[in-house]
């Protein structure tokens, strides 16, 4: 996946680059300009798709820095609120004294956005999207069985919804690339696969709890740094 995505990305750089150059040269009234704008828009969509493939395959370059996950979530709340619409209530419950994680800010923002959009799609008639953060310390095998992460200190990002939920078969495939329960043209099936790739690239864990008619909760755990 990563190799094909890299090769395709090199082709896209040429396609999008020459399209941009042509648009700069053509006057506004040129009849071919509207066609080139369509090419540019499709090229941008293809570039975003390739980026998701690179993230899933863990081939995207990390630009890590020490981050406060509460600040990261807060920075995207306004955008997320506009995306999910007025029928979905957005609640953010930040954990106090949250420990620091070493992560790529853009990728962390993408996790929040992708999980938020996935939750919105599960609530077509409205509902509640809840984002929570917390510190987790796992010291024993009992704690490990309960938390689902190895011993150590972790920061939890939990994104839950009150939507339609998922059956057991869907849960088994939820992180597969190109798997989607949406109708044709409504999704690429890469949103959750991208989240999975980002989390694994940051040496974290992700699990999902869901029941039909009872909603869904995604638990992302990232290792802390001193």
Coordinates of C-alpha atoms in Angstrom, one line a residue:
X1 CA 0.0 0.0 0.0
X2 CA 2.7 2.4 1.0
X3 CA 4.8 1.7 -2.2
X4 CA 1.9 2.2 -4.5
X5 CA 0.8 5.3 -2.7
X6 CA 4.3 6.8 -3.0
X7 CA 4.5 6.1 -6.7
X8 CA 1.0 7.5 -7.3
X9 CA 1.9 10.6 -5.2
X10 CA 4.9 11.3 -7.6
X11 CA 2.5 11.2 -10.6
X12 CA 0.0 13.5 -8.8
X13 CA 2.7 16.1 -8.1
X14 CA 3.2 16.4 -11.9
X15 CA -0.5 16.4 -12.7
X16 CA -1.4 18.9 -10.0
X17 CA 1.7 21.1 -10.6
X18 CA 1.1 21.5 -14.4
X19 CA -2.6 22.1 -13.8
X20 CA -1.8 24.9 -11.4
X21 CA 0.7 26.4 -13.9
X22 CA -1.9 26.2 -16.7
X23 CA -4.6 27.9 -14.5
X24 CA -2.1 30.8 -13.8
X25 CA -1.5 31.3 -17.5
X26 CA -5.1 31.2 -18.7
X27 CA -7.2 34.3 -18.4
X28 CA -10.4 34.2 -16.4
X29 CA -12.6 34.3 -19.5
X30 CA -10.9 31.4 -21.3
X31 CA -13.5 28.6 -22.1
X32 CA -11.1 25.8 -21.0
X33 CA -10.6 27.2 -17.5
X34 CA -13.7 25.6 -16.1
X35 CA -12.4 22.2 -17.2
X36 CA -9.0 22.7 -15.7
X37 CA -10.7 23.7 -12.4
X38 CA -12.4 20.3 -12.4
X39 CA -9.0 18.6 -13.0
X40 CA -7.5 20.6 -10.1
X41 CA -10.3 19.7 -7.7
X42 CA -10.1 16.0 -8.6
X43 CA -6.3 16.2 -8.2
X44 CA -6.7 17.6 -4.7
X45 CA -9.1 14.9 -3.7
X46 CA -6.7 12.3 -5.0
X47 CA -3.8 13.8 -3.0
X48 CA -5.9 13.6 0.2
X49 CA -6.7 10.0 -0.6
X50 CA -3.0 9.2 -1.1
X51 CA -2.2 10.9 2.2
X52 CA -4.7 8.6 3.9
X53 CA -3.1 5.6 2.3
X54 CA 0.4 6.7 3.5
X55 CA -1.0 7.2 7.0
X56 CA -2.6 3.8 7.0
X57 CA 0.6 2.1 5.8
X58 CA 2.7 4.1 8.4
X59 CA 4.8 5.6 5.6
X60 CA 3.9 9.2 6.3
X61 CA 6.7 11.2 7.9
X62 CA 6.1 12.2 11.5
X63 CA 6.7 15.7 12.7
X64 CA 6.6 14.9 16.4
X65 CA 6.5 17.5 19.3
X66 CA 5.5 17.5 22.9
X67 CA 1.7 18.1 22.9
X68 CA -1.1 18.7 25.3
X69 CA -3.9 16.6 23.9
X70 CA -6.5 18.9 25.5
X71 CA -5.1 21.9 23.5
X72 CA -5.2 19.8 20.3
X73 CA -8.8 18.8 20.7
X74 CA -9.8 22.4 21.6
X75 CA -8.1 23.7 18.5
X76 CA -10.4 21.7 16.2
X77 CA -13.7 21.9 18.1
X78 CA -15.0 24.9 16.1
X79 CA -14.3 23.2 12.8
X80 CA -15.7 19.9 14.0
X81 CA -18.8 21.6 15.3
X82 CA -19.5 23.1 11.8
X83 CA -18.9 19.8 10.1
X84 CA -21.2 17.7 12.3
X85 CA -24.1 20.2 12.0
X86 CA -26.7 21.5 14.4
X87 CA -28.5 18.2 15.0
X88 CA -25.5 16.8 16.9
X89 CA -24.5 18.1 20.3
X90 CA -20.8 18.3 20.8
X91 CA -19.4 17.8 24.4
X92 CA -15.8 18.0 25.3
X93 CA -14.7 16.8 28.8
X94 CA -11.0 17.5 29.2
X95 CA -9.0 15.6 31.8
X96 CA -7.3 17.6 34.5
X97 CA -3.5 17.6 34.8
X98 CA -3.3 15.8 31.5
X99 CA 0.2 14.4 30.8
X100 CA 2.2 15.2 27.7
X101 CA 2.4 13.0 24.6
X102 CA 5.0 13.2 21.8
X103 CA 3.0 13.2 18.6
X104 CA 2.4 14.9 15.2
X105 CA -0.1 17.7 15.8
X106 CA -1.6 17.4 12.3
X107 CA -2.1 13.7 12.7
X108 CA -3.7 14.1 16.1
X109 CA -6.1 16.7 14.7
X110 CA -6.9 14.2 11.9
X111 CA -7.8 11.5 14.5
X112 CA -10.3 13.8 16.2
X113 CA -11.8 14.9 12.9
X114 CA -12.1 11.4 11.4
X115 CA -13.6 9.9 14.6
X116 CA -16.0 12.9 14.9
X117 CA -17.2 12.7 11.3
X118 CA -17.6 8.9 11.7
X119 CA -19.8 9.5 14.7
X120 CA -21.8 12.1 12.9
X121 CA -22.5 9.6 10.1
X122 CA -23.8 7.2 12.7
X123 CA -26.3 9.7 13.9
X124 CA -28.3 10.8 10.8
X125 CA -31.2 12.0 13.0
X126 CA -29.0 13.7 15.6
X127 CA -27.6 12.8 18.9
X128 CA -24.6 13.5 21.1
X129 CA -20.9 13.4 20.3
X130 CA -18.7 13.3 23.4
X131 CA -14.9 13.7 23.5
X132 CA -13.0 12.9 26.7
X133 CA -9.4 12.8 27.7
X134 CA -7.8 11.3 30.8
X135 CA -4.6 9.9 32.3
X136 CA -4.3 6.2 32.6
X137 CA -1.7 4.3 34.6
X138 CA -1.5 0.5 34.0
X139 CA 0.6 -1.3 36.7
X140 CA -0.6 -4.9 36.7
X141 CA -2.0 -7.6 34.5
X142 CA -5.4 -7.0 36.0
X143 CA -5.2 -3.3 35.0
X144 CA -4.0 -4.4 31.6
X145 CA -7.0 -6.6 31.1
X146 CA -9.3 -3.8 32.1
X147 CA -7.6 -1.0 30.2
X148 CA -6.6 -3.0 27.1
X149 CA -3.1 -1.5 27.1
X150 CA 0.4 -2.7 28.3
X151 CA 1.8 -1.5 31.6
X152 CA 2.9 2.2 31.7
X153 CA 1.4 5.7 31.6
X154 CA -1.0 6.6 28.9
X155 CA -3.2 9.4 27.8
X156 CA -6.7 8.3 26.8
X157 CA -8.7 10.0 24.0
X158 CA -12.3 8.7 24.0
X159 CA -14.7 9.6 21.3
X160 CA -18.3 8.2 21.8
X161 CA -21.6 8.7 20.1
X162 CA -25.3 7.8 20.7
X163 CA -25.7 6.6 17.1
X164 CA -26.9 3.3 15.5
X165 CA -23.9 1.2 16.7
X166 CA -22.3 -1.7 14.9
X167 CA -22.9 -5.4 14.8
X168 CA -20.2 -8.0 15.5
X169 CA -19.3 -8.6 11.8
X170 CA -18.8 -4.9 11.2
X171 CA -16.7 -4.5 14.4
X172 CA -14.3 -7.2 13.1
X173 CA -13.7 -5.2 9.9
X174 CA -14.0 -1.6 11.1
X175 CA -10.3 -0.7 10.6
X176 CA -10.0 -2.4 7.2
X177 CA -9.0 0.0 4.4
X178 CA -11.8 0.5 1.8
X179 CA -14.4 -1.2 4.1
X180 CA -17.4 0.9 4.5
X181 CA -21.1 0.5 5.3
X182 CA -22.0 3.7 3.5
X183 CA -23.6 3.8 0.1
X184 CA -21.5 4.2 -3.0
X185 CA -20.1 7.8 -3.3
X186 CA -20.6 8.6 0.4
X187 CA -17.2 7.4 1.7
X188 CA -13.9 5.9 0.8
X189 CA -13.6 3.5 3.7
X190 CA -10.3 5.0 4.7
X191 CA -11.3 7.2 7.6
X192 CA -11.0 4.7 10.4
X193 CA -8.1 2.9 8.6
X194 CA -6.3 6.2 8.7
X195 CA -6.9 6.6 12.4
X196 CA -5.6 3.1 13.0
X197 CA -2.4 3.8 11.0
X198 CA -1.8 7.0 12.9
X199 CA -2.3 5.4 16.3
X200 CA 0.1 2.5 15.4
X201 CA 2.7 4.9 14.0
X202 CA 2.7 6.6 17.4
X203 CA 3.0 3.3 19.2
X204 CA -0.4 3.6 20.7
X205 CA -3.5 1.4 20.9
X206 CA -7.1 1.7 19.7
X207 CA -10.1 -0.3 20.5
X208 CA -13.8 0.1 19.9
X209 CA -16.9 -0.8 21.9
X210 CA -20.3 -0.8 20.1
X211 CA -23.7 -2.4 20.2
X212 CA -26.5 -2.0 17.7
X213 CA -28.8 0.8 18.8
X214 CA -26.6 1.7 21.7
X215 CA -23.9 3.8 20.2
X216 CA -20.1 3.5 19.7
X217 CA -17.0 4.5 21.7
X218 CA -13.5 4.6 20.3
X219 CA -10.6 4.4 22.9
X220 CA -7.3 5.8 21.7
X221 CA -4.3 5.4 24.1
X222 CA -1.0 7.2 23.5
X223 CA 2.2 6.7 25.5
X224 CA 3.2 9.7 27.7
X225 CA 6.6 11.4 27.8
X226 CA 8.3 13.0 30.8

